[in-house]
mmCIF file of C-alpha atoms and ligand atoms in Angstrom:
data_model
loop_
_atom_site.group_PDB
_atom_site.id
_atom_site.type_symbol
_atom_site.label_atom_id
_atom_site.label_comp_id
_atom_site.label_asym_id
_atom_site.label_seq_id
_atom_site.Cartn_x
_atom_site.Cartn_y
_atom_site.Cartn_z
ATOM 1 C CA MET T 1 124.782 98.708 100.481
ATOM 2 C CA ASN T 2 125.347 96.667 97.359
ATOM 3 C CA PRO T 3 125.207 92.986 96.573
ATOM 4 C CA ALA T 4 128.957 92.586 96.182
ATOM 5 C CA SER T 5 129.630 93.896 99.675
ATOM 6 C CA THR T 6 127.270 91.462 101.370
ATOM 7 C CA PRO T 7 129.356 89.097 103.477
ATOM 8 C CA SER T 8 128.209 85.519 103.211
ATOM 9 C CA SER T 9 130.489 83.616 105.551
ATOM 10 C CA GLY T 10 131.129 83.986 109.264
ATOM 11 C CA TRP T 11 127.629 85.357 109.808
ATOM 12 C CA ASP T 12 124.835 83.454 111.459
ATOM 13 C CA THR T 13 121.445 83.119 109.773
ATOM 14 C CA ARG T 14 119.888 85.849 111.896
ATOM 15 C CA GLU T 15 122.515 88.390 110.866
ATOM 16 C CA LEU T 16 122.281 87.398 107.197
ATOM 17 C CA ASP T 17 118.495 87.639 107.344
ATOM 18 C CA ARG T 18 118.634 91.138 108.822
ATOM 19 C CA HIS T 19 121.262 92.252 106.329
ATOM 20 C CA ALA T 20 119.335 90.991 103.301
ATOM 21 C CA MET T 21 116.085 92.458 104.656
ATOM 22 C CA ALA T 22 117.761 95.854 105.157
ATOM 23 C CA TRP T 23 118.739 95.712 101.514
ATOM 24 C CA ALA T 24 115.189 94.749 100.493
ATOM 25 C CA LEU T 25 113.934 97.740 102.501
ATOM 26 C CA GLU T 26 116.343 100.009 100.647
ATOM 27 C CA LEU T 27 115.029 98.685 97.324
ATOM 28 C CA ALA T 28 111.471 99.379 98.521
ATOM 29 C CA GLY T 29 112.527 102.975 99.230
ATOM 30 C CA THR T 30 113.577 103.481 95.608
ATOM 31 C CA VAL T 31 109.971 103.045 94.403
ATOM 32 C CA ARG T 32 108.268 104.814 97.339
ATOM 33 C CA ALA T 33 106.616 107.480 95.159
ATOM 34 C CA ARG T 34 105.592 105.238 92.261
ATOM 35 C CA THR T 35 103.435 102.339 93.495
ATOM 36 C CA SER T 36 100.401 103.866 95.207
ATOM 37 C CA PRO T 37 97.722 102.655 95.872
ATOM 38 C CA ASN T 38 99.870 99.520 96.077
ATOM 39 C CA PRO T 39 102.584 99.098 98.704
ATOM 40 C CA TRP T 40 106.237 99.789 97.855
ATOM 41 C CA VAL T 41 107.899 96.411 98.413
ATOM 42 C CA GLY T 42 111.524 95.344 98.067
ATOM 43 C CA CYS T 43 112.750 91.808 97.410
ATOM 44 C CA VAL T 44 116.145 90.083 97.356
ATOM 45 C CA VAL T 45 116.717 86.499 96.195
ATOM 46 C CA VAL T 46 119.884 84.802 97.487
ATOM 47 C CA SER T 47 120.618 81.636 95.512
ATOM 48 C CA ALA T 48 122.011 78.450 97.006
ATOM 49 C CA ASP T 49 125.471 79.370 95.687
ATOM 50 C CA GLY T 50 125.322 82.924 97.039
ATOM 51 C CA GLN T 51 124.265 84.932 93.970
ATOM 52 C CA ARG T 52 121.954 87.842 94.704
ATOM 53 C CA PHE T 53 119.066 89.207 92.636
ATOM 54 C CA GLU T 54 116.827 92.156 93.374
ATOM 55 C CA GLY T 55 113.343 93.469 92.698
ATOM 56 C CA ALA T 56 111.011 96.307 93.677
ATOM 57 C CA THR T 57 107.321 96.875 93.012
ATOM 58 C CA GLU T 58 106.544 98.316 89.576
ATOM 59 C CA PRO T 59 103.855 101.006 89.073
ATOM 60 C CA PRO T 60 100.219 99.812 89.398
ATOM 61 C CA GLY T 61 99.450 97.096 86.882
ATOM 62 C CA GLY T 62 103.147 96.166 86.695
ATOM 63 C CA ARG T 63 104.943 93.294 88.385
ATOM 64 C CA HIS T 64 105.240 92.885 92.130
ATOM 65 C CA ALA T 65 108.691 92.953 93.739
ATOM 66 C CA GLU T 66 108.920 89.154 94.077
ATOM 67 C CA MET T 67 108.152 88.620 90.371
ATOM 68 C CA VAL T 68 110.864 91.098 89.349
ATOM 69 C CA ALA T 69 113.449 89.376 91.566
ATOM 70 C CA LEU T 70 112.379 85.880 90.450
ATOM 71 C CA ALA T 71 112.664 86.885 86.798
ATOM 72 C CA ALA T 72 116.178 88.211 87.450
ATOM 73 C CA ALA T 73 117.133 84.984 89.261
ATOM 74 C CA GLY T 74 115.706 82.610 86.633
ATOM 75 C CA ARG T 75 116.840 79.043 87.377
ATOM 76 C CA ALA T 76 118.998 80.251 90.257
ATOM 77 C CA ALA T 77 115.765 80.621 92.274
ATOM 78 C CA ARG T 78 115.727 76.858 92.777
ATOM 79 C CA GLY T 79 116.792 76.209 96.390
ATOM 80 C CA ALA T 80 117.182 79.970 97.059
ATOM 81 C CA THR T 81 116.091 82.134 99.977
ATOM 82 C CA LEU T 82 113.722 84.983 99.048
ATOM 83 C CA TYR T 83 113.620 88.082 101.266
ATOM 84 C CA THR T 84 110.625 90.368 100.943
ATOM 85 C CA THR T 85 109.491 93.310 103.054
ATOM 86 C CA LEU T 86 105.820 92.290 102.720
ATOM 87 C CA GLU T 87 104.043 88.946 102.622
ATOM 88 C CA PRO T 88 103.760 87.695 99.016
ATOM 89 C CA CYS T 89 100.201 88.029 97.718
ATOM 90 C CA ALA T 90 97.972 85.042 97.077
ATOM 91 C CA HIS T 91 95.202 86.634 95.023
ATOM 92 C CA HIS T 92 94.606 87.648 91.430
ATOM 93 C CA GLY T 93 94.531 91.466 91.387
ATOM 94 C CA ARG T 94 95.717 93.374 88.346
ATOM 95 C CA THR T 95 98.559 90.836 88.348
ATOM 96 C CA PRO T 96 98.764 87.093 89.117
ATOM 97 C CA PRO T 97 99.578 85.985 92.692
ATOM 98 C CA CYS T 98 103.212 85.910 93.890
ATOM 99 C CA ALA T 99 103.105 83.135 96.518
ATOM 100 C CA PRO T 100 102.431 80.264 94.060
ATOM 101 C CA ALA T 101 105.031 81.683 91.647
ATOM 102 C CA VAL T 102 107.606 81.742 94.456
ATOM 103 C CA ALA T 103 106.856 78.116 95.326
ATOM 104 C CA ASP T 104 106.829 77.034 91.646
ATOM 105 C CA ALA T 105 110.236 78.641 91.108
ATOM 106 C CA GLY T 106 111.623 76.215 93.697
ATOM 107 C CA VAL T 107 112.452 78.783 96.383
ATOM 108 C CA ARG T 108 113.340 76.854 99.563
ATOM 109 C CA ARG T 109 112.800 79.547 102.176
ATOM 110 C CA VAL T 110 110.929 82.878 102.317
ATOM 111 C CA VAL T 111 111.870 85.534 104.869
ATOM 112 C CA LEU T 112 109.383 88.367 105.312
ATOM 113 C CA ALA T 113 109.102 91.374 107.588
ATOM 114 C CA LEU T 114 105.325 91.854 107.770
ATOM 115 C CA ARG T 115 102.096 90.183 106.822
ATOM 116 C CA ASP T 116 100.021 92.123 104.283
ATOM 117 C CA PRO T 117 96.941 93.522 106.089
ATOM 118 C CA ASP T 118 95.060 93.830 102.772
ATOM 119 C CA PRO T 119 91.995 91.612 103.305
ATOM 120 C CA HIS T 120 92.760 89.824 100.011
ATOM 121 C CA VAL T 121 96.051 88.590 101.475
ATOM 122 C CA ALA T 122 96.176 88.725 105.321
ATOM 123 C CA GLY T 123 97.991 85.439 105.921
ATOM 124 C CA ALA T 124 96.830 83.683 102.740
ATOM 125 C CA GLY T 125 100.269 84.208 101.172
ATOM 126 C CA VAL T 126 102.047 82.616 104.143
ATOM 127 C CA ALA T 127 99.535 79.749 104.143
ATOM 128 C CA ALA T 128 100.028 79.156 100.404
ATOM 129 C CA LEU T 129 103.806 79.065 100.803
ATOM 130 C CA ALA T 130 103.726 76.768 103.834
ATOM 131 C CA GLY T 131 101.174 74.553 102.059
ATOM 132 C CA ALA T 132 103.615 74.182 99.145
ATOM 133 C CA GLY T 133 106.389 73.115 101.512
ATOM 134 C CA VAL T 134 108.296 76.430 101.538
ATOM 135 C CA GLU T 135 109.880 77.326 104.882
ATOM 136 C CA VAL T 136 108.634 80.752 106.048
ATOM 137 C CA SER T 137 110.330 83.052 108.597
ATOM 138 C CA GLU T 138 108.392 86.157 109.644
ATOM 139 C CA GLY T 139 109.119 89.356 111.551
ATOM 140 C CA VAL T 140 112.660 90.187 110.367
ATOM 141 C CA LEU T 141 113.104 94.002 110.695
ATOM 142 C CA ALA T 142 109.348 94.213 111.282
ATOM 143 C CA GLY T 143 109.606 97.537 113.170
ATOM 144 C CA GLU T 144 111.669 99.249 110.468
ATOM 145 C CA VAL T 145 109.421 98.019 107.663
ATOM 146 C CA ALA T 146 106.271 98.991 109.595
ATOM 147 C CA ASP T 147 107.620 102.554 109.941
ATOM 148 C CA ASN T 148 108.441 102.677 106.235
ATOM 149 C CA LEU T 149 105.103 101.249 105.112
ATOM 150 C CA ALA T 150 103.002 103.113 107.715
ATOM 151 C CA PRO T 151 100.780 104.931 105.171
ATOM 152 C CA TYR T 152 99.925 101.689 103.360
ATOM 153 C CA LEU T 153 99.358 99.736 106.587
ATOM 154 C CA LYS T 154 97.042 102.412 108.004
ATOM 155 C CA HIS T 155 95.096 102.627 104.767
ATOM 156 C CA ARG T 156 94.486 98.886 104.587
ATOM 157 C CA ARG T 157 93.664 98.617 108.319
ATOM 158 C CA VAL T 158 91.342 101.599 108.817
ATOM 159 C CA GLY T 159 90.546 102.759 105.282
ATOM 160 C CA ARG T 160 91.911 106.266 105.820
ATOM 161 C CA PRO T 161 95.038 107.971 104.510
ATOM 162 C CA TRP T 162 98.100 108.593 106.632
ATOM 163 C CA VAL T 163 97.949 112.309 107.469
ATOM 164 C CA VAL T 164 101.114 114.422 107.431
ATOM 165 C CA LEU T 165 100.663 118.017 108.635
ATOM 166 C CA LYS T 166 103.405 120.220 107.226
ATOM 167 C CA LEU T 167 103.926 123.801 108.364
ATOM 168 C CA ALA T 168 106.725 126.301 107.836
ATOM 169 C CA VAL T 169 107.099 128.392 110.989
ATOM 170 C CA THR T 170 109.292 131.090 112.451
ATOM 171 C CA LEU T 171 111.109 130.317 115.672
ATOM 172 C CA ASP T 172 108.342 132.187 117.487
ATOM 173 C CA GLY T 173 105.793 129.730 116.102
ATOM 174 C CA ARG T 174 104.104 131.942 113.509
ATOM 175 C CA ILE T 175 103.198 130.843 109.995
ATOM 176 C CA ALA T 176 102.096 134.052 108.260
ATOM 177 C CA ALA T 177 102.262 137.821 108.471
ATOM 178 C CA PRO T 178 99.239 139.758 109.798
ATOM 179 C CA ASP T 179 98.123 140.264 106.153
ATOM 180 C CA GLY T 180 98.027 136.468 105.672
ATOM 181 C CA SER T 181 101.041 136.187 103.358
ATOM 182 C CA SER T 182 103.339 133.268 104.091
ATOM 183 C CA LYS T 183 105.357 132.500 100.971
ATOM 184 C CA TRP T 184 109.118 131.972 101.208
ATOM 185 C CA LEU T 185 109.439 131.754 104.978
ATOM 186 C CA THR T 186 111.929 128.902 104.600
ATOM 187 C CA GLY T 187 114.855 128.374 102.238
ATOM 188 C CA PRO T 188 115.360 126.277 99.087
ATOM 189 C CA GLU T 189 116.458 123.097 100.892
ATOM 190 C CA ALA T 190 113.287 123.019 102.995
ATOM 191 C CA ARG T 191 111.160 123.738 99.933
ATOM 192 C CA ALA T 192 112.866 120.875 98.065
ATOM 193 C CA ASP T 193 112.001 118.605 100.980
ATOM 194 C CA VAL T 194 108.346 119.658 100.679
ATOM 195 C CA GLN T 195 108.503 118.740 96.995
ATOM 196 C CA ARG T 196 109.792 115.279 97.973
ATOM 197 C CA MET T 197 106.947 114.837 100.455
ATOM 198 C CA ARG T 198 104.399 115.966 97.855
ATOM 199 C CA ALA T 199 105.796 113.415 95.417
ATOM 200 C CA GLU T 200 105.270 110.704 98.056
ATOM 201 C CA SER T 201 101.707 111.871 98.755
ATOM 202 C CA ASP T 202 98.590 110.935 96.825
ATOM 203 C CA ALA T 203 96.741 114.094 97.817
ATOM 204 C CA VAL T 204 97.691 117.567 99.058
ATOM 205 C CA LEU T 205 95.250 119.688 101.058
ATOM 206 C CA VAL T 206 95.084 123.384 101.971
ATOM 207 C CA GLY T 207 92.390 125.734 103.236
ATOM 208 C CA ALA T 208 90.561 128.191 100.994
ATOM 209 C CA GLY T 209 92.173 131.045 102.975
ATOM 210 C CA THR T 210 95.636 129.845 101.962
ATOM 211 C CA VAL T 211 94.499 129.670 98.327
ATOM 212 C CA ARG T 212 93.289 133.286 98.524
ATOM 213 C CA ALA T 213 96.458 134.500 100.251
ATOM 214 C CA ASP T 214 99.149 132.590 98.332
ATOM 215 C CA ASP T 215 97.462 131.203 95.186
ATOM 216 C CA PRO T 216 99.582 128.001 95.389
ATOM 217 C CA GLU T 217 99.739 125.460 92.571
ATOM 218 C CA LEU T 218 100.322 122.462 94.903
ATOM 219 C CA THR T 219 102.069 120.447 92.210
ATOM 220 C CA VAL T 220 105.232 118.374 92.262
ATOM 221 C CA ARG T 221 107.866 120.202 90.269
ATOM 222 C CA ALA T 222 110.832 118.125 91.433
ATOM 223 C CA GLU T 223 112.613 115.862 88.909
ATOM 224 C CA PRO T 224 111.853 113.157 87.981
ATOM 225 C CA ALA T 225 108.245 114.283 87.564
ATOM 226 C CA PRO T 226 105.840 111.722 89.031
ATOM 227 C CA ALA T 227 103.578 109.747 86.695
ATOM 228 C CA ASP T 228 100.577 111.180 88.518
ATOM 229 C CA GLN T 229 100.378 114.538 90.224
ATOM 230 C CA PRO T 230 98.796 114.322 93.700
ATOM 231 C CA LEU T 231 95.086 115.086 93.943
ATOM 232 C CA ARG T 232 94.548 118.663 95.060
ATOM 233 C CA VAL T 233 92.033 119.205 97.835
ATOM 234 C CA VAL T 234 90.851 122.550 99.201
ATOM 235 C CA LEU T 235 88.777 122.915 102.372
ATOM 236 C CA GLY T 236 86.229 125.484 101.247
ATOM 237 C CA ARG T 237 85.377 127.174 97.966
ATOM 238 C CA VAL T 238 87.960 128.474 95.503
ATOM 239 C CA ASP T 239 87.612 131.481 93.204
ATOM 240 C CA GLU T 240 87.644 130.850 89.468
ATOM 241 C CA GLY T 241 91.108 131.176 88.005
ATOM 242 C CA ALA T 242 92.958 129.980 91.138
ATOM 243 C CA ARG T 243 96.112 128.103 90.175
ATOM 244 C CA VAL T 244 95.161 125.165 92.410
ATOM 245 C CA LEU T 245 92.269 124.237 90.070
ATOM 246 C CA PRO T 246 91.180 121.621 89.161
ATOM 247 C CA ALA T 247 90.796 120.574 92.797
ATOM 248 C CA ILE T 248 88.323 118.816 95.075
ATOM 249 C CA GLU T 249 86.504 121.535 97.015
ATOM 250 C CA ALA T 250 85.515 119.872 100.284
ATOM 251 C CA GLU T 251 83.208 121.026 103.033
ATOM 252 C CA GLY T 252 82.094 119.642 106.368
ATOM 253 C CA ASP T 253 83.648 117.074 108.672
ATOM 254 C CA VAL T 254 87.323 116.322 107.950
ATOM 255 C CA GLY T 255 86.940 112.766 109.300
ATOM 256 C CA VAL T 256 84.353 112.063 106.598
ATOM 257 C CA LEU T 257 86.690 113.628 104.037
ATOM 258 C CA LEU T 258 89.434 111.199 105.145
ATOM 259 C CA ASP T 259 87.055 108.273 104.612
ATOM 260 C CA GLU T 260 86.284 109.561 101.118
ATOM 261 C CA LEU T 261 89.951 110.044 100.238
ATOM 262 C CA GLY T 262 90.753 106.568 101.589
ATOM 263 C CA HIS T 263 88.042 105.224 99.343
ATOM 264 C CA LYS T 264 89.744 106.871 96.356
ATOM 265 C CA GLY T 265 92.956 104.983 97.220
ATOM 266 C CA VAL T 266 94.783 107.911 98.849
ATOM 267 C CA LEU T 267 97.458 106.327 101.067
ATOM 268 C CA GLN T 268 99.071 109.576 102.185
ATOM 269 C CA LEU T 269 97.519 113.028 102.541
ATOM 270 C CA LEU T 270 99.816 116.016 102.956
ATOM 271 C CA VAL T 271 98.073 118.849 104.806
ATOM 272 C CA GLU T 272 99.867 122.116 104.059
ATOM 273 C CA GLY T 273 97.868 124.595 106.160
ATOM 274 C CA GLY T 274 96.822 127.228 106.901
ATOM 275 C CA ALA T 275 96.213 127.713 110.583
ATOM 276 C CA ASN T 276 92.521 126.870 110.590
ATOM 277 C CA VAL T 277 92.999 123.672 108.627
ATOM 278 C CA ALA T 278 95.933 122.739 110.875
ATOM 279 C CA TRP T 279 93.721 123.321 113.919
ATOM 280 C CA GLN T 280 90.857 121.236 112.498
ATOM 281 C CA PHE T 281 93.088 118.223 111.901
ATOM 282 C CA HIS T 282 95.130 118.612 115.091
ATOM 283 C CA SER T 283 92.229 119.207 117.465
ATOM 284 C CA ALA T 284 90.384 116.166 116.084
ATOM 285 C CA GLY T 285 93.485 113.973 116.661
ATOM 286 C CA LEU T 286 93.727 113.153 112.942
ATOM 287 C CA VAL T 287 97.420 113.888 112.371
ATOM 288 C CA ASP T 288 99.871 110.965 112.100
ATOM 289 C CA ARG T 289 103.035 113.042 111.556
ATOM 290 C CA TYR T 290 103.785 116.715 112.170
ATOM 291 C CA VAL T 291 106.565 118.094 109.978
ATOM 292 C CA LEU T 292 107.650 121.594 110.968
ATOM 293 C CA TYR T 293 110.216 123.576 109.021
ATOM 294 C CA VAL T 294 111.506 126.101 111.516
ATOM 295 C CA ALA T 295 113.098 129.198 109.981
ATOM 296 C CA PRO T 296 115.683 131.174 111.970
ATOM 297 C CA ALA T 297 113.347 134.159 111.924
ATOM 298 C CA LEU T 298 111.011 135.949 114.310
ATOM 299 C CA PHE T 299 107.876 137.896 113.528
ATOM 300 C CA GLY T 300 108.494 139.400 116.920
ATOM 301 C CA GLY T 301 104.939 140.322 117.832
ATOM 302 C CA ASP T 302 101.558 138.876 118.685
ATOM 303 C CA ASP T 303 99.875 140.004 115.459
ATOM 304 C CA ALA T 304 101.445 137.450 113.065
ATOM 305 C CA ARG T 305 99.355 134.312 112.464
ATOM 306 C CA PRO T 306 99.951 131.404 114.884
ATOM 307 C CA MET T 307 100.211 127.765 113.766
ATOM 308 C CA PHE T 308 96.737 126.895 114.988
ATOM 309 C CA ASP T 309 93.657 129.046 114.609
ATOM 310 C CA GLY T 310 91.260 127.837 117.316
ATOM 311 C CA PRO T 311 91.264 127.072 121.031
ATOM 312 C CA GLY T 312 94.168 124.990 122.327
ATOM 313 C CA ALA T 313 94.991 123.235 125.582
ATOM 314 C CA PRO T 314 93.347 125.241 128.389
ATOM 315 C CA ARG T 315 95.661 123.954 131.094
ATOM 316 C CA LEU T 316 99.226 122.730 131.276
ATOM 317 C CA GLU T 317 98.134 119.173 132.053
ATOM 318 C CA GLN T 318 96.299 119.092 128.721
ATOM 319 C CA VAL T 319 99.213 120.207 126.586
ATOM 320 C CA TRP T 320 99.691 117.968 123.528
ATOM 321 C CA ARG T 321 102.910 116.019 123.820
ATOM 322 C CA GLY T 322 104.463 114.134 120.942
ATOM 323 C CA ARG T 323 107.408 111.899 120.250
ATOM 324 C CA LEU T 324 110.365 113.399 118.416
ATOM 325 C CA VAL T 325 110.808 111.250 115.291
ATOM 326 C CA SER T 326 113.663 113.209 113.723
ATOM 327 C CA LEU T 327 115.503 116.503 113.784
ATOM 328 C CA GLU T 328 117.481 117.666 110.768
ATOM 329 C CA ARG T 329 119.176 120.797 109.516
ATOM 330 C CA LEU T 330 118.122 121.761 105.976
ATOM 331 C CA GLY T 331 120.182 124.733 104.842
ATOM 332 C CA ASP T 332 119.399 127.504 107.321
ATOM 333 C CA ASP T 333 116.187 125.855 108.507
ATOM 334 C CA VAL T 334 115.480 122.997 110.907
ATOM 335 C CA ARG T 335 113.120 120.150 110.053
ATOM 336 C CA VAL T 336 111.334 118.716 113.087
ATOM 337 C CA GLU T 337 109.183 115.614 112.732
ATOM 338 C CA LEU T 338 106.815 114.640 115.546
ATOM 339 C CA ALA T 339 104.430 111.736 116.042
ATOM 340 C CA PRO T 340 101.524 111.547 118.448
ATOM 341 C CA LEU T 341 102.389 109.366 121.420
ATOM 342 C CA ASP T 342 101.387 105.771 120.968
ATOM 343 C CA PRO T 343 97.634 105.628 121.838
ATOM 344 C CA GLN T 344 98.333 102.843 124.375
ATOM 345 C CA VAL T 345 100.823 105.101 126.149
ATOM 346 C CA ARG T 346 98.280 107.926 126.227
ATOM 347 C CA ASP T 347 95.580 105.598 127.538
ATOM 348 C CA GLY T 348 98.023 104.288 130.139
ATOM 349 C CA GLU T 349 98.777 107.807 131.334
ATOM 350 C CA GLU T 350 95.140 108.737 131.571
ATOM 351 C CA ALA T 351 94.224 105.589 133.504
HETATM 352 C C1 AOF A 401 103.234 91.524 96.724
HETATM 353 N N1 AOF A 401 104.343 92.176 96.261
HETATM 354 O O1 AOF A 401 105.371 93.992 95.476
HETATM 355 C C2 AOF A 401 103.147 94.215 96.181
HETATM 356 C C3 AOF A 401 102.013 93.548 96.728
HETATM 357 O O2 AOF A 401 96.463 94.654 91.640
HETATM 358 P P1 AOF A 401 97.717 93.912 91.970
HETATM 359 O O3 AOF A 401 97.783 92.548 91.375
HETATM 360 O O4 AOF A 401 98.969 94.715 91.695
HETATM 361 O O5 AOF A 401 97.668 93.639 93.572
HETATM 362 C C4 AOF A 401 97.730 94.676 94.488
HETATM 363 C C5 AOF A 401 97.781 94.109 95.894
HETATM 364 O O6 AOF A 401 98.911 93.265 96.039
HETATM 365 C C6 AOF A 401 97.944 95.187 96.977
HETATM 366 O O7 AOF A 401 96.692 95.618 97.458
HETATM 367 C C7 AOF A 401 98.725 94.444 98.061
HETATM 368 O O8 AOF A 401 97.866 93.633 98.867
HETATM 369 C C8 AOF A 401 99.597 93.520 97.248
HETATM 370 N N2 AOF A 401 100.865 94.205 96.941
HETATM 371 N N3 AOF A 401 102.117 92.221 96.998
HETATM 372 O O9 AOF A 401 103.242 90.297 96.869
HETATM 373 C C9 AOF A 401 104.346 93.477 95.964
HETATM 374 N N4 AOF A 401 103.117 95.550 95.868
HETATM 375 ZN ZN1 ZN A 402 102.249 89.808 94.706
#
């Protein structure tokens, strides 16, 4: 999508709002790996005479999306409609508040997808805009934006990171050979996708057993290199000289660890195995997304390591069932993304 192709006549307001918000969401996506612990926000300003200006959140300490778009619009902001994926802020953080700046620029109408659950904002931005006489429309593409911003929303609501469990498996559900080795099960396309997910994550976690078996570095090597490498976290103790060092060596309850990582501003934690770590997170119901890279390969026996090291569902009625989020071919491998069923649905079924 680009500004020039945006139709401006023959569409009703609802369609134009959705179209401009979809574009704002695309802009947000371009800065996904560079804003944490702040949200990645996209903004489009459409002037009264149909000119379009864009903005996306700058790295922490930099300008918010609305300020970038307003600066691009200059005087054309007067009488314009401003589309933003997240409610403009109303507080002084590292940067001055957006909502008063939007009103001062003479914007006539603000269209937003979601309110900002950060306790510093939480409706104060909408109130400031409405108080200054700016018309506010909420909820446009709310579902799409909520999916995109899920790690940020969870962090601000419950104080814990969004947990992605990533495992590379053979088609017979095994993640490592009997000797524990597991490198290079999947091909280059799948490994590039892991690099992308690492770049989007603020912390990467593995078990000490995986460190001993594979000696991983757990860094982002994809270009462009991120400003900050993700924090490296190991469950258990690591031998001196391991390539993963320096790392946080954690012990004890993983729920407490999530609270601690949330406190450090970790919005997304990528859990990369092995089987015992996967079991700890899965059995405690702490995984928000399961990403499995399935290789067209079979260990072909019962001695290779399974995905989960620990007791599973004892009876068929207790089998874990998820929702298929996406299914994609990556080279010779298949990427499967699953989400836990909506808690309300699970509660409903149990009732
Ligand atoms: C917006 N637009 O693009 C973003 C917002 O320390 P600061 O000043 O950068 O403020 C960070 C907070 O601002 C962050 O916790 C979130 O509530 C909001 N982020 N707000 O209006 C943006 N990234
Ligand atoms: Zn702001």
